[in-house]
N, C-alpha and C. Protein backbone atom coordinates (compact mmCIF):
# COMPACT_ATOMS: atom_id res chain seq x y z
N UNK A 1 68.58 75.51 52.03
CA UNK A 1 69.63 74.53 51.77
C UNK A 1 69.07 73.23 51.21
N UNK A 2 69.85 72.90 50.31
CA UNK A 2 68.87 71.34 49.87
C UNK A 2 70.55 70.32 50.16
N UNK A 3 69.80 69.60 51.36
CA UNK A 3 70.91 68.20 51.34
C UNK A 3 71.15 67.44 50.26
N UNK A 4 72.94 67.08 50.65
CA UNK A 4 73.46 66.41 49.55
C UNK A 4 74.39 65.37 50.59
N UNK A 5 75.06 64.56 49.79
CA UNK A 5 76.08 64.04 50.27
C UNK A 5 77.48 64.62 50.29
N UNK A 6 77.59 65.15 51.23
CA UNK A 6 78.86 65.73 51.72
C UNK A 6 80.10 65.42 51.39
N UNK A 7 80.42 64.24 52.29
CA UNK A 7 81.11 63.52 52.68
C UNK A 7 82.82 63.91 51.58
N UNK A 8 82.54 63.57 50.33
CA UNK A 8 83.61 63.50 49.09
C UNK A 8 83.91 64.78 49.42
N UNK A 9 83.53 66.20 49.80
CA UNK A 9 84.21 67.44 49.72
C UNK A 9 84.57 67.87 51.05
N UNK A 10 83.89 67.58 51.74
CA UNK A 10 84.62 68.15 53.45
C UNK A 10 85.80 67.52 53.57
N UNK A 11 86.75 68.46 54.37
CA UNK A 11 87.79 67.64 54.86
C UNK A 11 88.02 66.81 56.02
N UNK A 12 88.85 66.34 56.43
CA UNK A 12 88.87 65.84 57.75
C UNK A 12 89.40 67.05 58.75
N UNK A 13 88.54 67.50 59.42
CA UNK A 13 88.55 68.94 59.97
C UNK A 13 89.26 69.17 61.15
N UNK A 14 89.82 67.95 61.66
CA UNK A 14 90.22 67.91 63.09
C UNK A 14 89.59 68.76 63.87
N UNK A 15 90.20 69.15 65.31
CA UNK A 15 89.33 70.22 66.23
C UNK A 15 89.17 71.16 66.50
N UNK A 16 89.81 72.11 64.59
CA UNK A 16 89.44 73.77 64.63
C UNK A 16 88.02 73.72 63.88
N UNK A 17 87.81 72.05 63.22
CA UNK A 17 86.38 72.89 62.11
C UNK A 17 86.93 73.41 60.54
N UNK A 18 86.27 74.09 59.90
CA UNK A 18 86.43 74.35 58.88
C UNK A 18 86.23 75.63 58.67
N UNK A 19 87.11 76.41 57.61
CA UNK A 19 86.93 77.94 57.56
C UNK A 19 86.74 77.62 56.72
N UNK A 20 84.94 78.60 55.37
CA UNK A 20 84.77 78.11 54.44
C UNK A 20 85.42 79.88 53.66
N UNK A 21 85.76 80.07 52.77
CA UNK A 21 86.69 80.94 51.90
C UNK A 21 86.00 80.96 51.01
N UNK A 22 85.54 82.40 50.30
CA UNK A 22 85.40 82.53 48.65
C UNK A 22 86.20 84.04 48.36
N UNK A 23 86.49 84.33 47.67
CA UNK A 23 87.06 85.02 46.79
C UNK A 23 86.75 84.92 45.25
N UNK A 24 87.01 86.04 44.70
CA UNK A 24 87.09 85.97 43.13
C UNK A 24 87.82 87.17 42.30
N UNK A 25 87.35 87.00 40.91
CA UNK A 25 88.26 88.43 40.16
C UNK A 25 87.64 89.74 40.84
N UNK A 26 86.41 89.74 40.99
CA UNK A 26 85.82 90.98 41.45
C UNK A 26 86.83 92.04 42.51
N UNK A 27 87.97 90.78 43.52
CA UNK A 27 88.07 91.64 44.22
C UNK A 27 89.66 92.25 43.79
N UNK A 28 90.12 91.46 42.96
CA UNK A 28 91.04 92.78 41.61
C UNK A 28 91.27 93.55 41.24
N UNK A 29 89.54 93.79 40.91
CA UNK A 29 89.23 95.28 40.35
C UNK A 29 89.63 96.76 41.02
N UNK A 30 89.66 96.49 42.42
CA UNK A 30 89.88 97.47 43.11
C UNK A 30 91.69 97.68 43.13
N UNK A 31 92.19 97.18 42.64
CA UNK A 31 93.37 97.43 42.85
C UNK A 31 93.93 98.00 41.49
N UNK A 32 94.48 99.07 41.41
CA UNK A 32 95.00 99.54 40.76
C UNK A 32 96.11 99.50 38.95
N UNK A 33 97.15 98.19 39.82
CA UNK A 33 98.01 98.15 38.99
C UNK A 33 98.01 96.21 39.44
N UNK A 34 98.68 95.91 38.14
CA UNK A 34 99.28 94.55 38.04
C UNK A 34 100.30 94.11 39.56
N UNK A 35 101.05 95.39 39.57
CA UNK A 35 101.80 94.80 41.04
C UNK A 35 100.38 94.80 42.65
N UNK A 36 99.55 95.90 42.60
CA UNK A 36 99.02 95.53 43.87
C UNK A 36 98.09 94.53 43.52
N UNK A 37 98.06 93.83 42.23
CA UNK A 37 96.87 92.84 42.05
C UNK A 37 97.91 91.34 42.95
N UNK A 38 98.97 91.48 42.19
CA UNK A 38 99.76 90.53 42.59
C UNK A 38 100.13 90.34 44.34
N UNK A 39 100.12 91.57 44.87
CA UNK A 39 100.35 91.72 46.31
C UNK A 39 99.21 90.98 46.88
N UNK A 40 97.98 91.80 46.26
CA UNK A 40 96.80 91.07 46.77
C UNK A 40 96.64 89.07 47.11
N UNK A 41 97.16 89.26 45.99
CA UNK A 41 97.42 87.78 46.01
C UNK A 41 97.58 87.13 46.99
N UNK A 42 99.08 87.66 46.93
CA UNK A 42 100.36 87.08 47.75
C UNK A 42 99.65 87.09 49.41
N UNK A 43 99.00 88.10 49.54
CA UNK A 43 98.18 88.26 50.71
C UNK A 43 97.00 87.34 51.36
N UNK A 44 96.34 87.11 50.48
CA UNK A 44 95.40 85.80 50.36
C UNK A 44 96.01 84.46 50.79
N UNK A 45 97.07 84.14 49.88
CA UNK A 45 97.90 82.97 50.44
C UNK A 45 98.35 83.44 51.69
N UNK A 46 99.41 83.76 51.85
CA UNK A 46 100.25 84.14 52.70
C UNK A 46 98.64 84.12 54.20
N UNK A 47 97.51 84.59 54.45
CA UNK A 47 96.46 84.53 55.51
C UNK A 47 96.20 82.88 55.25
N UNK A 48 95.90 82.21 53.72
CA UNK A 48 95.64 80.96 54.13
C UNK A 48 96.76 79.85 54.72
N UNK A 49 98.17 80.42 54.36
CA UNK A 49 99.26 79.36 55.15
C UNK A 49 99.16 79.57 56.54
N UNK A 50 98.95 81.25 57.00
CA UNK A 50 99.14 81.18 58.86
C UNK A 50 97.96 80.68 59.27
N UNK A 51 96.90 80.59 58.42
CA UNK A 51 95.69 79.43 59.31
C UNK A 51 96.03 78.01 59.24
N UNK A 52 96.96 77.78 58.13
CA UNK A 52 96.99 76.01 58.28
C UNK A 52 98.21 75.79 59.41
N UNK A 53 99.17 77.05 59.51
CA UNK A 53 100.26 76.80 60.11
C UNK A 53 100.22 77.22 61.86
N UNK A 54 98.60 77.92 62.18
CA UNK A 54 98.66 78.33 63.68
C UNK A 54 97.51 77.94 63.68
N UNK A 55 96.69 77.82 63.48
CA UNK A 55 95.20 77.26 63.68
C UNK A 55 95.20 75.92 63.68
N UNK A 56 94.03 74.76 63.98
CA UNK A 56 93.65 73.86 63.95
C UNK A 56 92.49 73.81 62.30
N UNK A 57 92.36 74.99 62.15
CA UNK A 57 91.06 74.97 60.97
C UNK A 57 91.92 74.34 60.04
N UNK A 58 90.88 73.74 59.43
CA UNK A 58 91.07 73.58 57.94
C UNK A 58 90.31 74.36 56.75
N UNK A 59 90.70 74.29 55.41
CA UNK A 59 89.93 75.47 54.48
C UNK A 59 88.83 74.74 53.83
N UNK A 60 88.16 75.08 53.30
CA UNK A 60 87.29 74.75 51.76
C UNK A 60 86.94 76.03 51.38
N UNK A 61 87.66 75.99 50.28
CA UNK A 61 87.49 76.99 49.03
C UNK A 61 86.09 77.06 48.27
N UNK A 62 85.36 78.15 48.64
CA UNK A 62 83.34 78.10 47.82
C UNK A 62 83.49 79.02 46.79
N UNK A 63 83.72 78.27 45.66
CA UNK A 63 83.25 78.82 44.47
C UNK A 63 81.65 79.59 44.75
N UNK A 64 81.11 80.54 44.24
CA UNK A 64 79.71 80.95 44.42
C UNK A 64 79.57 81.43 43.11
N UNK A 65 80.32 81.97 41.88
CA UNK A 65 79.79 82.14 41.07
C UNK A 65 80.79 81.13 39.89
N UNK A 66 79.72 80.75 38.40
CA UNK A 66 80.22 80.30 37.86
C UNK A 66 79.66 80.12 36.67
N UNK A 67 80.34 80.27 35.53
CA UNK A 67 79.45 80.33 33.72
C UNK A 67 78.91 78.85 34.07
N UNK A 68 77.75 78.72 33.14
CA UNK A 68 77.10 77.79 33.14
C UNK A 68 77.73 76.96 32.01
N UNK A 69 78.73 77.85 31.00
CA UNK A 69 79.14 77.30 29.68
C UNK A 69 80.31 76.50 30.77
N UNK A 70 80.83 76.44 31.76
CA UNK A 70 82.31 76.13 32.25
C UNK A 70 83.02 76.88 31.64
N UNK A 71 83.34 77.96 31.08
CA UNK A 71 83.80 79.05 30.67
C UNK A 71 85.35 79.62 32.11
N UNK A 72 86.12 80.35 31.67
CA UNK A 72 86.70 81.07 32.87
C UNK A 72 86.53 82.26 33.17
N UNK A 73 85.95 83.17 32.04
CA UNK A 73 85.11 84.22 32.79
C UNK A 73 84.59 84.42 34.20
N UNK A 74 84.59 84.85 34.47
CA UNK A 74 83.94 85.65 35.92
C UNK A 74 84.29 84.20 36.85
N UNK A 75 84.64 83.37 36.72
CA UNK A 75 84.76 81.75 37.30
C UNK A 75 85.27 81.88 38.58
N UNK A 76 84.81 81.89 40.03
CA UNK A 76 85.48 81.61 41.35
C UNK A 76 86.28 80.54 41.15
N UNK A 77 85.74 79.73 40.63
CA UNK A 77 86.61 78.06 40.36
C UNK A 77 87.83 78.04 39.96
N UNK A 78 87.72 78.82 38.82
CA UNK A 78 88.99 79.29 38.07
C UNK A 78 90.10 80.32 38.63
N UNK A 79 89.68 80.77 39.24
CA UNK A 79 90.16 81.92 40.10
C UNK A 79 90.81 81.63 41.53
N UNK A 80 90.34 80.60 42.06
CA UNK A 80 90.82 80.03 43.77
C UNK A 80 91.20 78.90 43.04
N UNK A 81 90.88 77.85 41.89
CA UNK A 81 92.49 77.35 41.88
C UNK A 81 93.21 77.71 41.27
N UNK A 82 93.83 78.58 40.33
CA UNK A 82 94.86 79.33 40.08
C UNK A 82 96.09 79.92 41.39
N UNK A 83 94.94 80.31 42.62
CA UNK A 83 95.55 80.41 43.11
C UNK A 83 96.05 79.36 44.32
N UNK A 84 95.39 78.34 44.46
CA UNK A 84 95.25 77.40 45.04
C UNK A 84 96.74 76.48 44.92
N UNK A 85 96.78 76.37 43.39
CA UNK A 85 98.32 75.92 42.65
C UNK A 85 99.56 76.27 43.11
N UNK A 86 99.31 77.80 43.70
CA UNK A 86 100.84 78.36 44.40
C UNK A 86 100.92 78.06 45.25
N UNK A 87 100.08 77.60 46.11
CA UNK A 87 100.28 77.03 47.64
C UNK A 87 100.82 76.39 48.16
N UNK A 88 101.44 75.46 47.64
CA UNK A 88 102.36 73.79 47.26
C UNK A 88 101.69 73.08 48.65
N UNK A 89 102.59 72.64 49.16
CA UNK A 89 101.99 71.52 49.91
C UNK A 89 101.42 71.66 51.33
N UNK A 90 99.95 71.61 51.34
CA UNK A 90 99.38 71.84 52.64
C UNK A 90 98.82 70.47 53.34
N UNK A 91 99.08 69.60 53.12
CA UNK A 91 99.08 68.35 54.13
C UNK A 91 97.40 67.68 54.01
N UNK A 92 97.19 68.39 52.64
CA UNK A 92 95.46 67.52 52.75
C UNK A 92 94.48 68.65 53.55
N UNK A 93 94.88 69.94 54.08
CA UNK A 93 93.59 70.42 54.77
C UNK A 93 93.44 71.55 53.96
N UNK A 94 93.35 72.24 52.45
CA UNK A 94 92.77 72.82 52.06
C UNK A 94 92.23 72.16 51.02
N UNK A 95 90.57 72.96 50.63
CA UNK A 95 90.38 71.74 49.21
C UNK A 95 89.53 72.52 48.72
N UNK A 96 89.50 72.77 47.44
CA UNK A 96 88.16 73.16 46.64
C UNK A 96 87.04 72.39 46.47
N UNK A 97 85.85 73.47 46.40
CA UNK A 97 84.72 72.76 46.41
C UNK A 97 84.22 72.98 44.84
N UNK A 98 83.53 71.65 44.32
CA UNK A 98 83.04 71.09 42.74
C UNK A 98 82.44 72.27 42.36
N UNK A 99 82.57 72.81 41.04
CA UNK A 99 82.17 74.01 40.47
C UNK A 99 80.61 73.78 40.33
N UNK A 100 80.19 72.13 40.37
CA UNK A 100 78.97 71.45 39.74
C UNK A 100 77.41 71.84 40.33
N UNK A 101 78.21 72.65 41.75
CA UNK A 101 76.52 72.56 42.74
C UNK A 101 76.00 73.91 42.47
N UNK A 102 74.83 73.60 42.45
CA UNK A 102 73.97 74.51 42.45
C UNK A 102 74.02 75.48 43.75
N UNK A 103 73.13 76.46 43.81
CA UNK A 103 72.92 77.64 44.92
C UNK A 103 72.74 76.62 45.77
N UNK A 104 71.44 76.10 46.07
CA UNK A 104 70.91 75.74 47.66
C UNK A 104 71.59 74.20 47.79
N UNK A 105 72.92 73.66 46.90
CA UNK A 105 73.78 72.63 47.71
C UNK A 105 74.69 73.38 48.45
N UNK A 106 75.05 74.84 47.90
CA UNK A 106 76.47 75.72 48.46
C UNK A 106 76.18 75.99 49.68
N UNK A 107 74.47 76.24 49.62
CA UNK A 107 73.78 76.79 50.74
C UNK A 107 74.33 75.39 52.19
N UNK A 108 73.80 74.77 51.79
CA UNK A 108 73.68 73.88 52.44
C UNK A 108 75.66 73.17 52.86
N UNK A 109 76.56 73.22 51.99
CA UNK A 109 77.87 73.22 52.30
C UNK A 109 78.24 73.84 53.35
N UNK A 110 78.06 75.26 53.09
CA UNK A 110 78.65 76.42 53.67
C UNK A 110 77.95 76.22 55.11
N UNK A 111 76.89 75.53 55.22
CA UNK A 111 76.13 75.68 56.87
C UNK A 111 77.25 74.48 57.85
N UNK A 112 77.89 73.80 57.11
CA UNK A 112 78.71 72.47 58.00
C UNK A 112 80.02 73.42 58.40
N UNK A 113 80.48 74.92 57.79
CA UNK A 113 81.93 75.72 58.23
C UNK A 113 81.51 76.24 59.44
N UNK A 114 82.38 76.24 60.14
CA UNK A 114 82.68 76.88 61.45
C UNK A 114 82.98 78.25 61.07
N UNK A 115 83.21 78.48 60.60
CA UNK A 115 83.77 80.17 59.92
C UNK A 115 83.60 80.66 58.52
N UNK A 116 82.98 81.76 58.07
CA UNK A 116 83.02 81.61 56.89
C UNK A 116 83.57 83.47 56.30
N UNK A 117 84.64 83.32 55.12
CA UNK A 117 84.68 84.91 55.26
C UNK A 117 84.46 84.50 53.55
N UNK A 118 83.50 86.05 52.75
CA UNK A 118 83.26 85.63 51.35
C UNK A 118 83.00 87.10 50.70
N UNK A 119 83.82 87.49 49.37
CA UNK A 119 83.58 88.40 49.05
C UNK A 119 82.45 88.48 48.16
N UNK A 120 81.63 87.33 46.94
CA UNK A 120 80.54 87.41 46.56
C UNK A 120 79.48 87.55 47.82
N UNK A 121 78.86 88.28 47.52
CA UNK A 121 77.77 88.73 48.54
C UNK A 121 76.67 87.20 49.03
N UNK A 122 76.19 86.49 48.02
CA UNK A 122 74.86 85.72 48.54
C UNK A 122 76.21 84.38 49.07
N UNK A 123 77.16 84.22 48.94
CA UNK A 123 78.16 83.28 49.80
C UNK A 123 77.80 83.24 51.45
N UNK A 124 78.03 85.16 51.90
CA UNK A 124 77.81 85.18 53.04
C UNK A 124 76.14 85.68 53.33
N UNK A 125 75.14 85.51 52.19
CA UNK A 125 73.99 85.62 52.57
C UNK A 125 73.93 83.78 53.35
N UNK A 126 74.44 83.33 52.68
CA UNK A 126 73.97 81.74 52.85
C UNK A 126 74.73 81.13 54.19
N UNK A 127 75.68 81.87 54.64
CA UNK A 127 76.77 81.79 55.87
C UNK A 127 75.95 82.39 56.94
N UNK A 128 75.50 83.39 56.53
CA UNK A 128 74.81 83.94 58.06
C UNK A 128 73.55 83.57 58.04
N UNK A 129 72.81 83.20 57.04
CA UNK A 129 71.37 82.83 57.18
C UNK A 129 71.59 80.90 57.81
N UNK A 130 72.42 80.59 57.79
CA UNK A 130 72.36 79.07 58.37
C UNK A 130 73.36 79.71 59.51
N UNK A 131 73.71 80.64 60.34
CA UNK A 131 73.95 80.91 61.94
C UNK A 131 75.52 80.78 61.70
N UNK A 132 76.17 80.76 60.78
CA UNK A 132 77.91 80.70 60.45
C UNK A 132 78.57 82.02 60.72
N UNK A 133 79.36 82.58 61.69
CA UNK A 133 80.04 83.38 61.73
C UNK A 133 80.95 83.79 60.76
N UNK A 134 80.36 85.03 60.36
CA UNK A 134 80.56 85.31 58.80
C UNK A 134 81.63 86.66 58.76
N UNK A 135 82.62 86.68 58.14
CA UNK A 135 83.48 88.33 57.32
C UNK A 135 82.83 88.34 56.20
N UNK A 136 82.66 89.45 55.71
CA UNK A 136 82.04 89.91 54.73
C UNK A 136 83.55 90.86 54.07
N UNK A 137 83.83 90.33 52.68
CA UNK A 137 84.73 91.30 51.99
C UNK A 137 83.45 92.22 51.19
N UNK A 138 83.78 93.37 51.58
CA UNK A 138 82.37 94.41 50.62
C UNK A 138 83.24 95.19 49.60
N UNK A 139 82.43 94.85 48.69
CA UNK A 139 82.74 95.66 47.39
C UNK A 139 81.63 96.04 46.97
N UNK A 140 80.45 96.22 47.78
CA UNK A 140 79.16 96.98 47.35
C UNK A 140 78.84 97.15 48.39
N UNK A 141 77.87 98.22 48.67
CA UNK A 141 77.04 98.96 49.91
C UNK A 141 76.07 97.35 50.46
N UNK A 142 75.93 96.72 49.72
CA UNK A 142 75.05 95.22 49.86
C UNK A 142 75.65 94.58 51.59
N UNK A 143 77.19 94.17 51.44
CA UNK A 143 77.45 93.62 52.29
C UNK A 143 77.78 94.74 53.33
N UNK A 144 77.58 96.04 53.90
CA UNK A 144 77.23 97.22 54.58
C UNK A 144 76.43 96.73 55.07
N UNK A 145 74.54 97.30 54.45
CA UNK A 145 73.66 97.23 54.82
C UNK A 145 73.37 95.76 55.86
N UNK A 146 74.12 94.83 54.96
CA UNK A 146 73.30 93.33 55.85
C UNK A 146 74.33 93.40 57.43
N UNK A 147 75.23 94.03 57.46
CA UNK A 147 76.08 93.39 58.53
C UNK A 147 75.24 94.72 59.34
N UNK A 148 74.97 95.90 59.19
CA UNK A 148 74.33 96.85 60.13
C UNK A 148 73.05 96.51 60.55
N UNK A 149 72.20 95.58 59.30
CA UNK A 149 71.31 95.42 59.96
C UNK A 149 70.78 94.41 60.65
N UNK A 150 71.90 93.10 61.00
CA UNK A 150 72.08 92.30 61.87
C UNK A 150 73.22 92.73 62.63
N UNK A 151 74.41 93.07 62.57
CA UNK A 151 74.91 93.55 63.63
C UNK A 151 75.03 94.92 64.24
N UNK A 152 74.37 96.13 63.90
CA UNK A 152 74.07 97.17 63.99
C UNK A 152 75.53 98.17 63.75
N UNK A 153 76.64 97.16 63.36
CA UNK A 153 77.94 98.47 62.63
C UNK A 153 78.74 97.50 61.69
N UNK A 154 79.68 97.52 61.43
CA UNK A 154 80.95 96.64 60.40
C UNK A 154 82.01 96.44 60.99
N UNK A 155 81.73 95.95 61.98
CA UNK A 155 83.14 95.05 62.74
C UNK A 155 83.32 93.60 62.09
N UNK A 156 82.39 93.14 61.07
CA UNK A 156 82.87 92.01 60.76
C UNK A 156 82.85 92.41 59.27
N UNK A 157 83.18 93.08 58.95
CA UNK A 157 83.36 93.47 57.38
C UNK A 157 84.90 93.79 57.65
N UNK A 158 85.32 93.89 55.94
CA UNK A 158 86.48 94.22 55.53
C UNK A 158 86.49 94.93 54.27
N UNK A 159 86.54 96.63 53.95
CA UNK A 159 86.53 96.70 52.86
C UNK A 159 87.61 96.26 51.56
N UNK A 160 87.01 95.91 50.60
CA UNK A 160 87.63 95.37 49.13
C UNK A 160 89.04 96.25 49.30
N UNK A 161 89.26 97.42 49.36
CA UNK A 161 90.67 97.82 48.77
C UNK A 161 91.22 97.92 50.27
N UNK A 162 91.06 97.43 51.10
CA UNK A 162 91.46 97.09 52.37
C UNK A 162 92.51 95.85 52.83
N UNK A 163 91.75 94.70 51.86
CA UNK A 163 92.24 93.39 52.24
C UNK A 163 93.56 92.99 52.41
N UNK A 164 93.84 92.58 52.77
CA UNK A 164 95.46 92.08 53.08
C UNK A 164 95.52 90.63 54.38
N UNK A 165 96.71 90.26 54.27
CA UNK A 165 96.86 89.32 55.18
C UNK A 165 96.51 89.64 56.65
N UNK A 166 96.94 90.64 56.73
CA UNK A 166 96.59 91.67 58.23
C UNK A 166 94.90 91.63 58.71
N UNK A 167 94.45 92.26 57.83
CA UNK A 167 93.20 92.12 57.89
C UNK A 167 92.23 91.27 57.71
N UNK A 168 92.51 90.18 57.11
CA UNK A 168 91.92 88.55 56.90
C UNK A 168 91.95 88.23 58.12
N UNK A 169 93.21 88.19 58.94
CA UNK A 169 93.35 87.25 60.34
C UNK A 169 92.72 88.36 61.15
N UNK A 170 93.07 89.18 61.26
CA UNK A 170 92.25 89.91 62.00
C UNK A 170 91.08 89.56 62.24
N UNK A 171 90.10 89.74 60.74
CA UNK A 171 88.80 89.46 61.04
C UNK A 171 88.53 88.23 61.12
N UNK A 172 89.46 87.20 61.15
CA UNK A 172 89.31 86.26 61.71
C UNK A 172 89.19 86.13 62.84
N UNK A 173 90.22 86.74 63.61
CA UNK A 173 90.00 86.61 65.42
C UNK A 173 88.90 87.23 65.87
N UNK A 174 88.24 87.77 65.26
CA UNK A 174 87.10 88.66 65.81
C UNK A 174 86.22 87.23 65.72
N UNK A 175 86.20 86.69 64.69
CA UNK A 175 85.13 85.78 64.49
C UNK A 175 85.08 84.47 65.68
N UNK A 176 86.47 84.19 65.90
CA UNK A 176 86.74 83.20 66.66
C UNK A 176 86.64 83.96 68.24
N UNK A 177 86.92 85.19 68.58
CA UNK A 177 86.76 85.96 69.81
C UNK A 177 84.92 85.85 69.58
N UNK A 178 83.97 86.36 68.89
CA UNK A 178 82.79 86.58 69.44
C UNK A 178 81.79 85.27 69.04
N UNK A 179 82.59 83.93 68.54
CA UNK A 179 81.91 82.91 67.89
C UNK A 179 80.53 82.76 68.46
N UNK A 180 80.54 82.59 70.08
CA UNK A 180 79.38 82.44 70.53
C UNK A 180 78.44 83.33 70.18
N UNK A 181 78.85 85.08 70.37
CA UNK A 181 77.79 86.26 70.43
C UNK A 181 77.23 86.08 69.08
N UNK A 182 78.59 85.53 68.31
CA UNK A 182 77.42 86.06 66.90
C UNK A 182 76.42 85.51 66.53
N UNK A 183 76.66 83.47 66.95
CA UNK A 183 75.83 82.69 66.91
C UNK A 183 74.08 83.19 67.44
N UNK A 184 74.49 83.72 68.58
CA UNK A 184 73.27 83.88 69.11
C UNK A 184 72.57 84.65 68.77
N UNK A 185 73.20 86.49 68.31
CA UNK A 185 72.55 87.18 67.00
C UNK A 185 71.91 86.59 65.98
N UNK A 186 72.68 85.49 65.13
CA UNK A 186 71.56 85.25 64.20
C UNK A 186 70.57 84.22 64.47
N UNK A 187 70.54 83.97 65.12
CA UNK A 187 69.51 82.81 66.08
C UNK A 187 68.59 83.44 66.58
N UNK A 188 68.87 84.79 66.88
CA UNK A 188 67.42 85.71 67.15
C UNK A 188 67.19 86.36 65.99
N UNK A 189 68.10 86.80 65.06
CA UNK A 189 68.05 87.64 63.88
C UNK A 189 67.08 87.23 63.13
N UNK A 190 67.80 86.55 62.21
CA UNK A 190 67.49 85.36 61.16
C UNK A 190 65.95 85.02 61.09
N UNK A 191 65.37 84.55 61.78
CA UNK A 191 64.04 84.13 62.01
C UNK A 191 63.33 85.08 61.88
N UNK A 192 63.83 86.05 62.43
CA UNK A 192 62.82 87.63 61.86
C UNK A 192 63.07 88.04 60.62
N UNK A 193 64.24 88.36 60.33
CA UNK A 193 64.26 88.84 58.86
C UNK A 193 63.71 87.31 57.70
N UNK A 194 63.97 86.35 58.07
CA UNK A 194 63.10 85.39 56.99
C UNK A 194 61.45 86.00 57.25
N UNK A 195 61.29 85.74 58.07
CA UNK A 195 59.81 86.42 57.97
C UNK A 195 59.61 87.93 57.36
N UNK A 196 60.18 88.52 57.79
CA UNK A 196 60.15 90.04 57.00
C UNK A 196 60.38 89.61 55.10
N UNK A 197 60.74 88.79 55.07
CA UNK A 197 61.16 88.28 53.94
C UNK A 197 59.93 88.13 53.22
N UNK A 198 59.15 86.88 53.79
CA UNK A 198 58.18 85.96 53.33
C UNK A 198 56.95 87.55 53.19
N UNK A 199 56.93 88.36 54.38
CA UNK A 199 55.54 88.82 53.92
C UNK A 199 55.84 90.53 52.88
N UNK A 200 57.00 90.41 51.98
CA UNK A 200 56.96 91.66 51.27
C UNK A 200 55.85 91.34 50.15
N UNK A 201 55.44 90.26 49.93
CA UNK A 201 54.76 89.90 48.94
C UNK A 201 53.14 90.32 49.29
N UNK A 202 52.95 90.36 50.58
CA UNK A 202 51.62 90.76 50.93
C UNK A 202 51.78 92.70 50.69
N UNK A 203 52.86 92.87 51.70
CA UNK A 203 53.39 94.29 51.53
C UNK A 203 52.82 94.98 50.58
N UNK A 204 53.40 94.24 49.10
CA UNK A 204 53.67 94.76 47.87
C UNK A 204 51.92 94.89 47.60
C-alpha cells in the first residue's frame, strides 16, 4: 500500500464503516441477453439501496481497472458511474473513488473498508492481503483457488452468473456474521503466504 491523503474520498462513515464495492463489464459477459444484463443491474442497485436503507455502512465504489488513454473501454469508472446515476438520491453515503490512483493507492484505500466485495480479482487480492473481510465475485478459477487456500472452501465467494441482490446481501451477512473469524484468518494467513511469496524467486 503506498499512503495518500484520504481524507477528499472517504465518506463520513458513521458506525457501520464502509463497504468498499467494485464491479465492472466483465461481469455482463456472463449473462446472456440484454434483458438479464439489465436485471443484473437492477440487482446491483437494488443490494446497494438495502445497505444504505438497513445498514449503518456506507459505500465507496473501487474502480480497479482503467485505460490509461481515459478511454471507456474496459473502464470500472465508467461502468459504476453509469450505474451510480440511477441511484438518485442517497444522502451523501455512496461515492466513487478517482479513476487517477494507481494500484498501491487502491491498495492502500481499500485497507480503511470494513467490508469489501470485488469482482476484478487483484481488488480483493488487495482487500484480503490488508486483513478486510472480503466476497469475491469469481469469474475465473483465480478467485476459487485464493478463497480455498485461505479459507479452505467458497463460502465467501459468489459465482459471476449467480449474482443477484439475494446473493450480494447474503454474502454480506456472512461477512458481517464471521467479521471477527475472518480477521483473524488472515492475520495468521497473510504473513505466510507473503513469505511463500517473497521466496519463489529462490525456488525458481
Amino acid at each position: 500500500p503506498a499512503p495518500f491523503d484520504i481524507a477528499s474520498i472517504l465518506l463520513v462513515s458513521g458506525k457501520g464503516g464502509i463497504l468498499g464495492f467494485n464491479t465492472s463489464m466483465v461481469v455482463t459477459l456472463y449473462r446472456k441477453s440484454p434483458e438479464s444484463v439489465t436485471a443484473l443491474e437492477d440487482d446491483i442497485l437494488a443490494f446497494w439501496r438495502k445497505v444504505l436503507d438497513e445498514s449503518g455502512l456506507s459505500i465507496l465504489l473501487v474502480p480497479h481497472v482503467d485505460p490509461l488513454d481515459g478511454g471507456a473501454l474496459h473502464s470500472d469508472t465508467v461502468y459504476m458511474n453509469r450505474l451510480l446515476t440511477k441511484l438518485g438520491d442517497t444522502s451523501g453515503r455512496i461515492r466513487l473513488a478517482p479513476r487517477t490512483l494507481n494500484a498501491a493507492q487502491l491498495k492502500h484505500l481499500i485497507s480503511h473498508c470494513r467490508y469489501f466485495i470485488g469482482a476484478r480479482t487483484h481488488s480483493t487480492v488487495a482487500a484480503l492481503s490488508t486483513g478486510v473481510p472480503t466476497l469475491s465475485i469469481a469469474y475465473s478459477v483465480k478467485a476459487k483457488g485464493i478463497n480455498r487456500d485461505l479459507f479452505g472452501d467458497l463460502r465467501y465467494m459468489v459465482e459471476t452468473p449467480a449474482v443477484s441482490q439475494a446473493t450480494l446481501s447474503e454474502g454480506l451477512a456472512r461477512l458481517v456474521d464471521d467479521e471477527q473469524a475472518i480477521r483473524a484468518v488472515l492475520a495468521s494467513k497473510i504473513p505466510e503466504w507473503r513469505d511463500k511469496a517473497r521466496r519463489t524467486g529462490a525456488l525458481v
